[in-house]
Short mmCIF file of N, CA and C in Angstrom, two decimals:
data_model
loop_
_atom_site.label_atom_id
_atom_site.label_comp_id
_atom_site.label_asym_id
_atom_site.label_seq_id
_atom_site.Cartn_x
_atom_site.Cartn_y
_atom_site.Cartn_z
N MET G 19 66.49 121.59 44.21
CA MET G 19 67.80 121.01 44.27
C MET G 19 68.53 121.40 45.57
N LYS G 20 68.40 122.67 45.96
CA LYS G 20 69.02 123.12 47.21
C LYS G 20 68.43 122.39 48.40
N GLN G 21 67.13 122.15 48.34
CA GLN G 21 66.45 121.47 49.44
C GLN G 21 66.96 120.02 49.57
N GLN G 22 67.15 119.36 48.45
CA GLN G 22 67.67 117.99 48.45
C GLN G 22 69.09 117.95 49.01
N PHE G 23 69.92 118.91 48.60
CA PHE G 23 71.29 118.98 49.10
C PHE G 23 71.32 119.23 50.60
N ALA G 24 70.44 120.10 51.06
CA ALA G 24 70.37 120.38 52.50
C ALA G 24 69.95 119.12 53.27
N ARG G 25 69.05 118.35 52.70
CA ARG G 25 68.61 117.10 53.34
C ARG G 25 69.76 116.09 53.41
N TRP G 26 70.55 116.00 52.35
CA TRP G 26 71.70 115.10 52.34
C TRP G 26 72.74 115.54 53.38
N GLN G 27 72.95 116.85 53.49
CA GLN G 27 73.88 117.35 54.49
C GLN G 27 73.41 116.99 55.90
N GLN G 28 72.12 117.13 56.14
CA GLN G 28 71.56 116.79 57.45
C GLN G 28 71.74 115.30 57.74
N GLN G 29 71.51 114.46 56.75
CA GLN G 29 71.68 113.01 56.94
C GLN G 29 73.15 112.66 57.19
N ALA G 30 74.06 113.35 56.51
CA ALA G 30 75.49 113.11 56.72
C ALA G 30 75.89 113.51 58.14
N ARG G 31 75.36 114.64 58.64
CA ARG G 31 75.65 115.06 60.01
C ARG G 31 75.11 114.04 61.02
N HIS G 32 73.91 113.52 60.73
CA HIS G 32 73.31 112.53 61.63
C HIS G 32 74.14 111.24 61.63
N LEU G 33 74.61 110.83 60.46
CA LEU G 33 75.46 109.64 60.36
C LEU G 33 76.76 109.84 61.13
N LYS G 34 77.36 111.01 61.03
CA LYS G 34 78.58 111.33 61.76
C LYS G 34 78.33 111.30 63.27
N GLN G 35 77.18 111.78 63.69
CA GLN G 35 76.82 111.77 65.10
C GLN G 35 76.66 110.33 65.60
N GLN G 36 76.00 109.49 64.80
CA GLN G 36 75.82 108.10 65.19
C GLN G 36 77.16 107.37 65.30
N ILE G 37 78.08 107.68 64.42
CA ILE G 37 79.41 107.07 64.49
C ILE G 37 80.11 107.49 65.78
N SER G 38 79.95 108.75 66.16
CA SER G 38 80.55 109.23 67.41
C SER G 38 79.95 108.52 68.61
N VAL G 39 78.65 108.28 68.58
CA VAL G 39 77.99 107.56 69.67
C VAL G 39 78.51 106.12 69.73
N LEU G 40 78.66 105.48 68.57
CA LEU G 40 79.21 104.12 68.54
C LEU G 40 80.62 104.08 69.11
N LEU G 41 81.39 105.10 68.80
CA LEU G 41 82.77 105.17 69.29
C LEU G 41 82.81 105.18 70.82
N LEU G 42 81.84 105.83 71.43
CA LEU G 42 81.77 105.87 72.89
C LEU G 42 81.11 104.61 73.47
N ALA G 43 80.06 104.14 72.82
CA ALA G 43 79.24 103.06 73.39
C ALA G 43 79.92 101.69 73.35
N TRP G 44 80.79 101.43 72.39
CA TRP G 44 81.36 100.08 72.29
C TRP G 44 82.25 99.74 73.48
N ARG G 45 82.70 100.74 74.21
CA ARG G 45 83.57 100.49 75.38
C ARG G 45 82.77 100.23 76.66
N ASP G 46 81.48 100.50 76.62
CA ASP G 46 80.66 100.39 77.81
C ASP G 46 80.46 98.92 78.20
N PRO G 47 80.63 98.58 79.49
CA PRO G 47 80.47 97.18 79.91
C PRO G 47 79.03 96.68 79.82
N ARG G 48 78.07 97.57 79.70
CA ARG G 48 76.66 97.14 79.58
C ARG G 48 76.32 96.66 78.18
N VAL G 49 77.22 96.89 77.22
CA VAL G 49 76.99 96.47 75.84
C VAL G 49 77.45 95.03 75.68
N PRO G 50 76.61 94.15 75.12
CA PRO G 50 77.00 92.75 74.94
C PRO G 50 78.18 92.61 73.97
N TRP G 51 78.91 91.51 74.08
CA TRP G 51 80.12 91.30 73.29
C TRP G 51 79.84 91.31 71.80
N TYR G 52 78.70 90.73 71.37
CA TYR G 52 78.41 90.66 69.94
C TYR G 52 78.09 92.05 69.37
N ALA G 53 77.51 92.91 70.19
CA ALA G 53 77.27 94.29 69.76
C ALA G 53 78.59 95.04 69.67
N LYS G 54 79.51 94.76 70.60
CA LYS G 54 80.83 95.38 70.56
C LYS G 54 81.59 94.95 69.31
N ALA G 55 81.49 93.66 68.98
CA ALA G 55 82.19 93.14 67.80
C ALA G 55 81.67 93.82 66.52
N LEU G 56 80.35 93.93 66.40
CA LEU G 56 79.78 94.58 65.22
C LEU G 56 80.11 96.07 65.22
N ALA G 57 80.11 96.70 66.38
CA ALA G 57 80.46 98.12 66.46
C ALA G 57 81.90 98.34 66.02
N LEU G 58 82.81 97.46 66.44
CA LEU G 58 84.21 97.59 66.04
C LEU G 58 84.38 97.42 64.54
N CYS G 59 83.66 96.47 63.95
CA CYS G 59 83.72 96.28 62.50
C CYS G 59 83.19 97.52 61.77
N THR G 60 82.08 98.05 62.25
CA THR G 60 81.48 99.23 61.63
C THR G 60 82.39 100.44 61.77
N LEU G 61 82.94 100.63 62.96
CA LEU G 61 83.85 101.75 63.19
C LEU G 61 85.13 101.60 62.37
N GLY G 62 85.64 100.39 62.29
CA GLY G 62 86.83 100.15 61.48
C GLY G 62 86.60 100.50 60.03
N TYR G 63 85.45 100.14 59.52
CA TYR G 63 85.12 100.47 58.13
C TYR G 63 84.93 101.97 57.96
N ALA G 64 84.28 102.60 58.94
CA ALA G 64 84.01 104.05 58.85
C ALA G 64 85.30 104.86 58.87
N PHE G 65 86.28 104.44 59.68
CA PHE G 65 87.50 105.21 59.84
C PHE G 65 88.64 104.75 58.95
N SER G 66 88.42 103.71 58.20
CA SER G 66 89.46 103.20 57.33
C SER G 66 89.71 104.19 56.19
N PRO G 67 90.97 104.52 55.94
CA PRO G 67 91.25 105.42 54.82
C PRO G 67 91.10 104.73 53.47
N ILE G 68 90.91 103.42 53.48
CA ILE G 68 90.76 102.66 52.24
C ILE G 68 89.40 101.99 52.26
N ASP G 69 88.66 102.13 51.17
CA ASP G 69 87.33 101.52 51.06
C ASP G 69 87.43 100.09 50.57
N LEU G 70 86.40 99.30 50.86
CA LEU G 70 86.32 97.94 50.35
C LEU G 70 86.27 97.97 48.83
N ILE G 71 85.46 98.87 48.28
CA ILE G 71 85.41 99.11 46.84
C ILE G 71 85.89 100.54 46.64
N PRO G 72 87.00 100.76 45.93
CA PRO G 72 87.54 102.12 45.78
C PRO G 72 86.53 103.07 45.15
N ASP G 73 86.57 104.34 45.58
CA ASP G 73 85.60 105.33 45.13
C ASP G 73 85.74 105.69 43.66
N PHE G 74 86.89 105.42 43.05
CA PHE G 74 87.05 105.78 41.64
C PHE G 74 86.29 104.84 40.71
N ILE G 75 85.80 103.71 41.22
CA ILE G 75 84.99 102.81 40.40
C ILE G 75 83.59 103.42 40.30
N PRO G 76 83.12 103.71 39.09
CA PRO G 76 81.83 104.39 38.94
C PRO G 76 80.69 103.64 39.64
N VAL G 77 79.85 104.35 40.29
CA VAL G 77 78.65 103.90 41.00
C VAL G 77 78.98 102.98 42.18
N LEU G 78 79.65 101.87 41.93
CA LEU G 78 79.94 100.90 43.00
C LEU G 78 80.83 101.49 44.09
N GLY G 79 81.72 102.40 43.71
CA GLY G 79 82.64 102.99 44.68
C GLY G 79 81.93 103.73 45.79
N TYR G 80 80.86 104.41 45.46
CA TYR G 80 80.10 105.14 46.48
C TYR G 80 78.94 104.32 47.02
N LEU G 81 78.52 103.33 46.27
CA LEU G 81 77.39 102.51 46.70
C LEU G 81 77.72 101.75 47.98
N ASP G 82 78.97 101.28 48.12
CA ASP G 82 79.32 100.56 49.35
C ASP G 82 79.27 101.49 50.56
N ASP G 83 79.68 102.76 50.38
CA ASP G 83 79.60 103.72 51.48
C ASP G 83 78.16 104.06 51.82
N LEU G 84 77.31 104.12 50.82
CA LEU G 84 75.91 104.48 51.04
C LEU G 84 75.09 103.33 51.62
N LEU G 85 75.55 102.11 51.45
CA LEU G 85 74.80 100.96 51.95
C LEU G 85 75.43 100.30 53.18
N LEU G 86 76.73 100.00 53.10
CA LEU G 86 77.37 99.23 54.17
C LEU G 86 77.44 99.99 55.49
N LEU G 87 77.85 101.24 55.43
CA LEU G 87 78.01 102.00 56.67
C LEU G 87 76.67 102.23 57.38
N PRO G 88 75.63 102.73 56.71
CA PRO G 88 74.35 102.89 57.42
C PRO G 88 73.78 101.55 57.90
N LEU G 89 73.97 100.48 57.11
CA LEU G 89 73.47 99.17 57.52
C LEU G 89 74.19 98.68 58.78
N GLY G 90 75.50 98.83 58.82
CA GLY G 90 76.27 98.44 60.00
C GLY G 90 75.87 99.24 61.23
N ILE G 91 75.66 100.54 61.04
CA ILE G 91 75.24 101.39 62.16
C ILE G 91 73.86 100.98 62.65
N MET G 92 72.94 100.76 61.72
CA MET G 92 71.57 100.39 62.09
C MET G 92 71.54 99.07 62.87
N LEU G 93 72.28 98.08 62.39
CA LEU G 93 72.31 96.78 63.08
C LEU G 93 72.94 96.90 64.47
N THR G 94 73.99 97.68 64.57
CA THR G 94 74.66 97.86 65.86
C THR G 94 73.75 98.58 66.85
N ILE G 95 73.03 99.59 66.39
CA ILE G 95 72.10 100.31 67.26
C ILE G 95 71.06 99.36 67.83
N LYS G 96 70.58 98.44 67.01
CA LYS G 96 69.57 97.48 67.48
C LYS G 96 70.12 96.54 68.55
N LEU G 97 71.43 96.29 68.53
CA LEU G 97 72.03 95.36 69.49
C LEU G 97 72.47 96.04 70.80
N ILE G 98 72.67 97.35 70.74
CA ILE G 98 73.08 98.08 71.94
C ILE G 98 71.85 98.40 72.79
N PRO G 99 71.91 98.20 74.11
CA PRO G 99 70.76 98.53 74.97
C PRO G 99 70.34 100.00 74.80
N ALA G 100 69.03 100.23 74.79
CA ALA G 100 68.49 101.56 74.49
C ALA G 100 68.98 102.62 75.47
N GLU G 101 69.07 102.27 76.76
CA GLU G 101 69.51 103.28 77.74
C GLU G 101 70.97 103.69 77.50
N VAL G 102 71.80 102.75 77.08
CA VAL G 102 73.20 103.06 76.78
C VAL G 102 73.28 103.98 75.56
N TRP G 103 72.53 103.63 74.53
CA TRP G 103 72.53 104.44 73.30
C TRP G 103 72.04 105.86 73.59
N HIS G 104 70.97 105.96 74.36
CA HIS G 104 70.41 107.27 74.68
C HIS G 104 71.40 108.11 75.49
N GLU G 105 72.05 107.49 76.46
CA GLU G 105 73.03 108.19 77.31
C GLU G 105 74.17 108.77 76.47
N TYR G 106 74.72 107.96 75.61
CA TYR G 106 75.85 108.45 74.80
C TYR G 106 75.39 109.40 73.69
N SER G 107 74.18 109.25 73.22
CA SER G 107 73.65 110.20 72.23
C SER G 107 73.57 111.60 72.84
N LEU G 108 73.11 111.67 74.08
CA LEU G 108 73.05 112.96 74.76
C LEU G 108 74.45 113.54 74.96
N ASN G 109 75.41 112.68 75.31
CA ASN G 109 76.79 113.14 75.49
C ASN G 109 77.35 113.74 74.20
N VAL G 110 77.10 113.07 73.09
CA VAL G 110 77.62 113.54 71.80
C VAL G 110 76.92 114.82 71.38
N GLN G 111 75.63 114.91 71.61
CA GLN G 111 74.90 116.13 71.25
C GLN G 111 75.41 117.33 72.06
N GLN G 112 75.77 117.09 73.30
CA GLN G 112 76.26 118.18 74.14
C GLN G 112 77.67 118.62 73.76
N SER G 113 78.48 117.71 73.33
CA SER G 113 79.84 118.06 72.93
C SER G 113 80.00 117.84 71.43
N GLN G 114 79.77 118.85 70.66
CA GLN G 114 79.80 118.73 69.21
C GLN G 114 81.21 118.74 68.64
N ALA G 115 82.23 118.73 69.49
CA ALA G 115 83.61 118.67 69.01
C ALA G 115 83.93 117.24 68.63
N GLN G 116 83.84 116.92 67.35
CA GLN G 116 84.05 115.55 66.89
C GLN G 116 85.31 115.50 66.03
N THR G 117 86.16 114.53 66.31
CA THR G 117 87.33 114.31 65.48
C THR G 117 87.19 112.95 64.83
N LYS G 118 87.86 112.78 63.71
CA LYS G 118 87.77 111.53 62.98
C LYS G 118 89.10 110.78 63.07
N PRO G 119 89.20 109.79 63.96
CA PRO G 119 90.42 109.02 64.02
C PRO G 119 90.56 108.12 62.80
N VAL G 120 91.75 107.67 62.53
CA VAL G 120 92.01 106.79 61.40
C VAL G 120 92.37 105.42 61.95
N SER G 121 91.78 104.39 61.39
CA SER G 121 92.05 103.03 61.84
C SER G 121 93.03 102.38 60.86
N TYR G 122 94.29 102.26 61.28
CA TYR G 122 95.29 101.63 60.43
C TYR G 122 95.10 100.11 60.40
N LEU G 123 94.52 99.56 61.46
CA LEU G 123 94.24 98.13 61.48
C LEU G 123 93.21 97.78 60.42
N ALA G 124 92.14 98.57 60.35
CA ALA G 124 91.11 98.33 59.33
C ALA G 124 91.68 98.54 57.93
N ALA G 125 92.54 99.56 57.76
CA ALA G 125 93.16 99.80 56.46
C ALA G 125 94.02 98.60 56.07
N SER G 126 94.75 98.05 57.03
CA SER G 126 95.60 96.89 56.76
C SER G 126 94.76 95.68 56.36
N LEU G 127 93.64 95.50 57.03
CA LEU G 127 92.75 94.40 56.71
C LEU G 127 92.21 94.53 55.29
N ILE G 128 91.79 95.71 54.91
CA ILE G 128 91.24 95.91 53.56
C ILE G 128 92.33 95.77 52.51
N ILE G 129 93.53 96.28 52.81
CA ILE G 129 94.65 96.09 51.87
C ILE G 129 94.95 94.60 51.71
N GLY G 130 94.91 93.88 52.83
CA GLY G 130 95.12 92.44 52.77
C GLY G 130 94.07 91.73 51.93
N LEU G 131 92.82 92.15 52.06
CA LEU G 131 91.76 91.56 51.24
C LEU G 131 92.00 91.82 49.76
N TRP G 132 92.38 93.05 49.42
CA TRP G 132 92.66 93.39 48.02
C TRP G 132 93.86 92.62 47.50
N LEU G 133 94.92 92.52 48.29
CA LEU G 133 96.10 91.77 47.86
C LEU G 133 95.78 90.29 47.69
N GLY G 134 94.99 89.74 48.61
CA GLY G 134 94.58 88.34 48.48
C GLY G 134 93.75 88.09 47.24
N ALA G 135 92.82 89.01 46.96
CA ALA G 135 92.00 88.87 45.75
C ALA G 135 92.86 88.99 44.50
N ALA G 136 93.82 89.92 44.50
CA ALA G 136 94.70 90.08 43.34
C ALA G 136 95.56 88.83 43.16
N TRP G 137 96.04 88.26 44.27
CA TRP G 137 96.86 87.06 44.19
C TRP G 137 96.05 85.89 43.62
N LEU G 138 94.81 85.73 44.10
CA LEU G 138 93.95 84.65 43.58
C LEU G 138 93.65 84.86 42.10
N LEU G 139 93.41 86.08 41.71
CA LEU G 139 93.15 86.38 40.29
C LEU G 139 94.40 86.09 39.47
N PHE G 140 95.54 86.51 39.96
CA PHE G 140 96.80 86.26 39.25
C PHE G 140 97.06 84.76 39.09
N ARG G 141 96.83 83.99 40.14
CA ARG G 141 97.05 82.53 40.09
C ARG G 141 96.07 81.86 39.13
N SER G 142 94.84 82.33 39.10
CA SER G 142 93.85 81.71 38.20
C SER G 142 94.14 82.02 36.73
N ILE G 143 94.70 83.19 36.48
CA ILE G 143 95.03 83.56 35.10
C ILE G 143 96.34 82.89 34.66
N TRP G 144 97.31 82.86 35.55
CA TRP G 144 98.63 82.32 35.22
C TRP G 144 98.56 80.85 35.25
#
């Protein structure tokens, strides 16, 4: 059990490192616009204080974090040129001081989605 927990901790650290690399790489002019767009969506979701599916919902609340975030990171990595990714990966590894900014724009977008869904549900019931 301890070994499994240690493996999860290592994967979480790796995911945090990849997010930091994305945060640096999306601003690089060598990255194509579509990779920047996907990186911004992934970063917005990662830093949003509000989840698409709230964590208090059993299983589904954490399932979106376990699937959407790694999937977004993986797809973005494939779109970013390898030399750019490698360069920023080295930068992040050298400076392990990582902070987690909060994206209020992404939070607003998710709140808007929830309010829109609630409004549609209310209209269909009423």
